[in-house]
Amino acid sequence: MAIDNSRIREFPPISITIEDDDGGELLIGASRQTVVGGSEVEVRRELLGLVVAHARTGGSPVRVTTRDQEGIGVLLVSPEGEIEE
């Protein structure tokens, strides 16, 4: 099932940055949360879990800007845990 683009919350802006040293950061507006894990996969999973929880709290999908070694991307994340590029 596709995420309903008409329901996406644009504010506050959300971004995820994944560092090459198995750490990452979630920024929701001015609120910053740092995550450390044993691998990039663990860090990514933890950060996306936090974004899903945020979407669930607000009751609508959110747009997330991602930054990692591959570059910059955009994800849509639903309260149900669906993730689309």
PDB file of C-alpha atoms in Angstrom:
ATOM      1  CA  MET A   1       0.000   0.000   0.000  1.00  0.00           C
ATOM      2  CA  ALA A   2       1.390   3.403  -0.977  1.00  0.00           C
ATOM      3  CA  ILE A   3       1.766   6.230   1.495  1.00  0.00           C
ATOM      4  CA  ASP A   4      -0.865   8.944   0.985  1.00  0.00           C
ATOM      5  CA  ASN A   5       1.173  11.975  -0.131  1.00  0.00           C
ATOM      6  CA  SER A   6      -1.692  14.356   0.646  1.00  0.00           C
ATOM      7  CA  ARG A   7      -1.376  13.580   4.381  1.00  0.00           C
ATOM      8  CA  ILE A   8       2.383  14.145   4.751  1.00  0.00           C
ATOM      9  CA  ARG A   9       3.368  16.459   7.576  1.00  0.00           C
ATOM     10  CA  GLU A  10       6.126  18.829   6.414  1.00  0.00           C
ATOM     11  CA  PHE A  11       6.751  20.556   9.737  1.00  0.00           C
ATOM     12  CA  PRO A  12       8.886  20.300  11.715  1.00  0.00           C
ATOM     13  CA  PRO A  13      11.571  19.312   9.218  1.00  0.00           C
ATOM     14  CA  ILE A  14      13.095  15.883   9.900  1.00  0.00           C
ATOM     15  CA  SER A  15      16.540  14.691   8.889  1.00  0.00           C
ATOM     16  CA  ILE A  16      18.696  11.652   9.530  1.00  0.00           C
ATOM     17  CA  THR A  17      22.467  11.716   9.181  1.00  0.00           C
ATOM     18  CA  ILE A  18      24.417   8.466   9.274  1.00  0.00           C
ATOM     19  CA  GLU A  19      28.130   8.823   9.948  1.00  0.00           C
ATOM     20  CA  ASP A  20      30.729   6.369   8.713  1.00  0.00           C
ATOM     21  CA  ASP A  21      31.764   5.530  12.298  1.00  0.00           C
ATOM     22  CA  ASP A  22      28.584   3.583  13.199  1.00  0.00           C
ATOM     23  CA  GLY A  23      26.818   6.597  14.622  1.00  0.00           C
ATOM     24  CA  GLY A  24      23.999   8.781  13.474  1.00  0.00           C
ATOM     25  CA  GLU A  25      21.749  11.660  14.333  1.00  0.00           C
ATOM     26  CA  LEU A  26      18.049  12.393  14.105  1.00  0.00           C
ATOM     27  CA  LEU A  27      17.006  16.026  13.878  1.00  0.00           C
ATOM     28  CA  ILE A  28      13.315  16.861  14.303  1.00  0.00           C
ATOM     29  CA  GLY A  29      13.019  20.629  14.163  1.00  0.00           C
ATOM     30  CA  ALA A  30      15.489  21.844  16.803  1.00  0.00           C
ATOM     31  CA  SER A  31      15.440  18.539  18.734  1.00  0.00           C
ATOM     32  CA  ARG A  32      18.579  16.445  18.196  1.00  0.00           C
ATOM     33  CA  GLN A  33      19.028  12.790  19.149  1.00  0.00           C
ATOM     34  CA  THR A  34      22.265  10.853  18.669  1.00  0.00           C
ATOM     35  CA  VAL A  35      22.351   7.090  18.089  1.00  0.00           C
ATOM     36  CA  VAL A  36      25.388   4.792  18.306  1.00  0.00           C
ATOM     37  CA  GLY A  37      25.362   1.202  17.123  1.00  0.00           C
ATOM     38  CA  GLY A  38      27.563  -1.710  16.207  1.00  0.00           C
ATOM     39  CA  SER A  39      27.017  -1.183  12.497  1.00  0.00           C
ATOM     40  CA  GLU A  40      25.536   1.226   9.992  1.00  0.00           C
ATOM     41  CA  VAL A  41      22.559  -1.140   9.587  1.00  0.00           C
ATOM     42  CA  GLU A  42      21.836  -1.015  13.344  1.00  0.00           C
ATOM     43  CA  VAL A  43      22.100   2.773  13.413  1.00  0.00           C
ATOM     44  CA  ARG A  44      19.821   3.133  10.379  1.00  0.00           C
ATOM     45  CA  ARG A  45      17.244   0.758  11.906  1.00  0.00           C
ATOM     46  CA  GLU A  46      17.254   2.626  15.228  1.00  0.00           C
ATOM     47  CA  LEU A  47      16.924   6.051  13.573  1.00  0.00           C
ATOM     48  CA  LEU A  48      14.072   4.921  11.328  1.00  0.00           C
ATOM     49  CA  GLY A  49      12.333   3.393  14.347  1.00  0.00           C
ATOM     50  CA  LEU A  50      12.458   6.799  16.037  1.00  0.00           C
ATOM     51  CA  VAL A  51      10.976   8.424  12.924  1.00  0.00           C
ATOM     52  CA  VAL A  52       8.147   5.848  12.799  1.00  0.00           C
ATOM     53  CA  ALA A  53       7.399   6.590  16.473  1.00  0.00           C
ATOM     54  CA  HIS A  54       7.282  10.317  15.672  1.00  0.00           C
ATOM     55  CA  ALA A  55       4.933   9.707  12.725  1.00  0.00           C
ATOM     56  CA  ARG A  56       2.741   7.506  14.926  1.00  0.00           C
ATOM     57  CA  THR A  57       2.549  10.210  17.617  1.00  0.00           C
ATOM     58  CA  GLY A  58       1.431  12.776  15.035  1.00  0.00           C
ATOM     59  CA  GLY A  59      -0.915  10.337  13.287  1.00  0.00           C
ATOM     60  CA  SER A  60       0.291  11.101   9.764  1.00  0.00           C
ATOM     61  CA  PRO A  61       3.200  10.286   7.427  1.00  0.00           C
ATOM     62  CA  VAL A  62       6.341  12.420   7.499  1.00  0.00           C
ATOM     63  CA  ARG A  63       9.052  13.330   4.997  1.00  0.00           C
ATOM     64  CA  VAL A  64      12.637  12.642   6.060  1.00  0.00           C
ATOM     65  CA  THR A  65      15.819  13.925   4.439  1.00  0.00           C
ATOM     66  CA  THR A  66      18.612  11.363   4.732  1.00  0.00           C
ATOM     67  CA  ARG A  67      22.346  11.917   4.502  1.00  0.00           C
ATOM     68  CA  ASP A  68      24.914   9.137   4.406  1.00  0.00           C
ATOM     69  CA  GLN A  69      28.004   8.007   2.493  1.00  0.00           C
ATOM     70  CA  GLU A  70      25.833   7.420  -0.590  1.00  0.00           C
ATOM     71  CA  GLY A  71      24.578  11.020  -0.636  1.00  0.00           C
ATOM     72  CA  ILE A  72      21.309  12.779   0.139  1.00  0.00           C
ATOM     73  CA  GLY A  73      17.863  11.215  -0.249  1.00  0.00           C
ATOM     74  CA  VAL A  74      14.247  11.597   0.794  1.00  0.00           C
ATOM     75  CA  LEU A  75      12.042   9.003   2.492  1.00  0.00           C
ATOM     76  CA  LEU A  76       8.361   8.997   3.317  1.00  0.00           C
ATOM     77  CA  VAL A  77       7.609   7.253   6.617  1.00  0.00           C
ATOM     78  CA  SER A  78       4.107   6.253   7.716  1.00  0.00           C
ATOM     79  CA  PRO A  79       2.784   5.794  11.264  1.00  0.00           C
ATOM     80  CA  GLU A  80       2.355   2.088  10.404  1.00  0.00           C
ATOM     81  CA  GLY A  81       6.079   1.738   9.679  1.00  0.00           C
ATOM     82  CA  GLU A  82       5.922   1.805   5.888  1.00  0.00           C
ATOM     83  CA  ILE A  83       8.945   3.474   4.256  1.00  0.00           C
ATOM     84  CA  GLU A  84       9.053   4.704   0.658  1.00  0.00           C
ATOM     85  CA  GLU A  85      11.875   6.362  -1.259  1.00  0.00           C
TER      86      GLU A  85
END
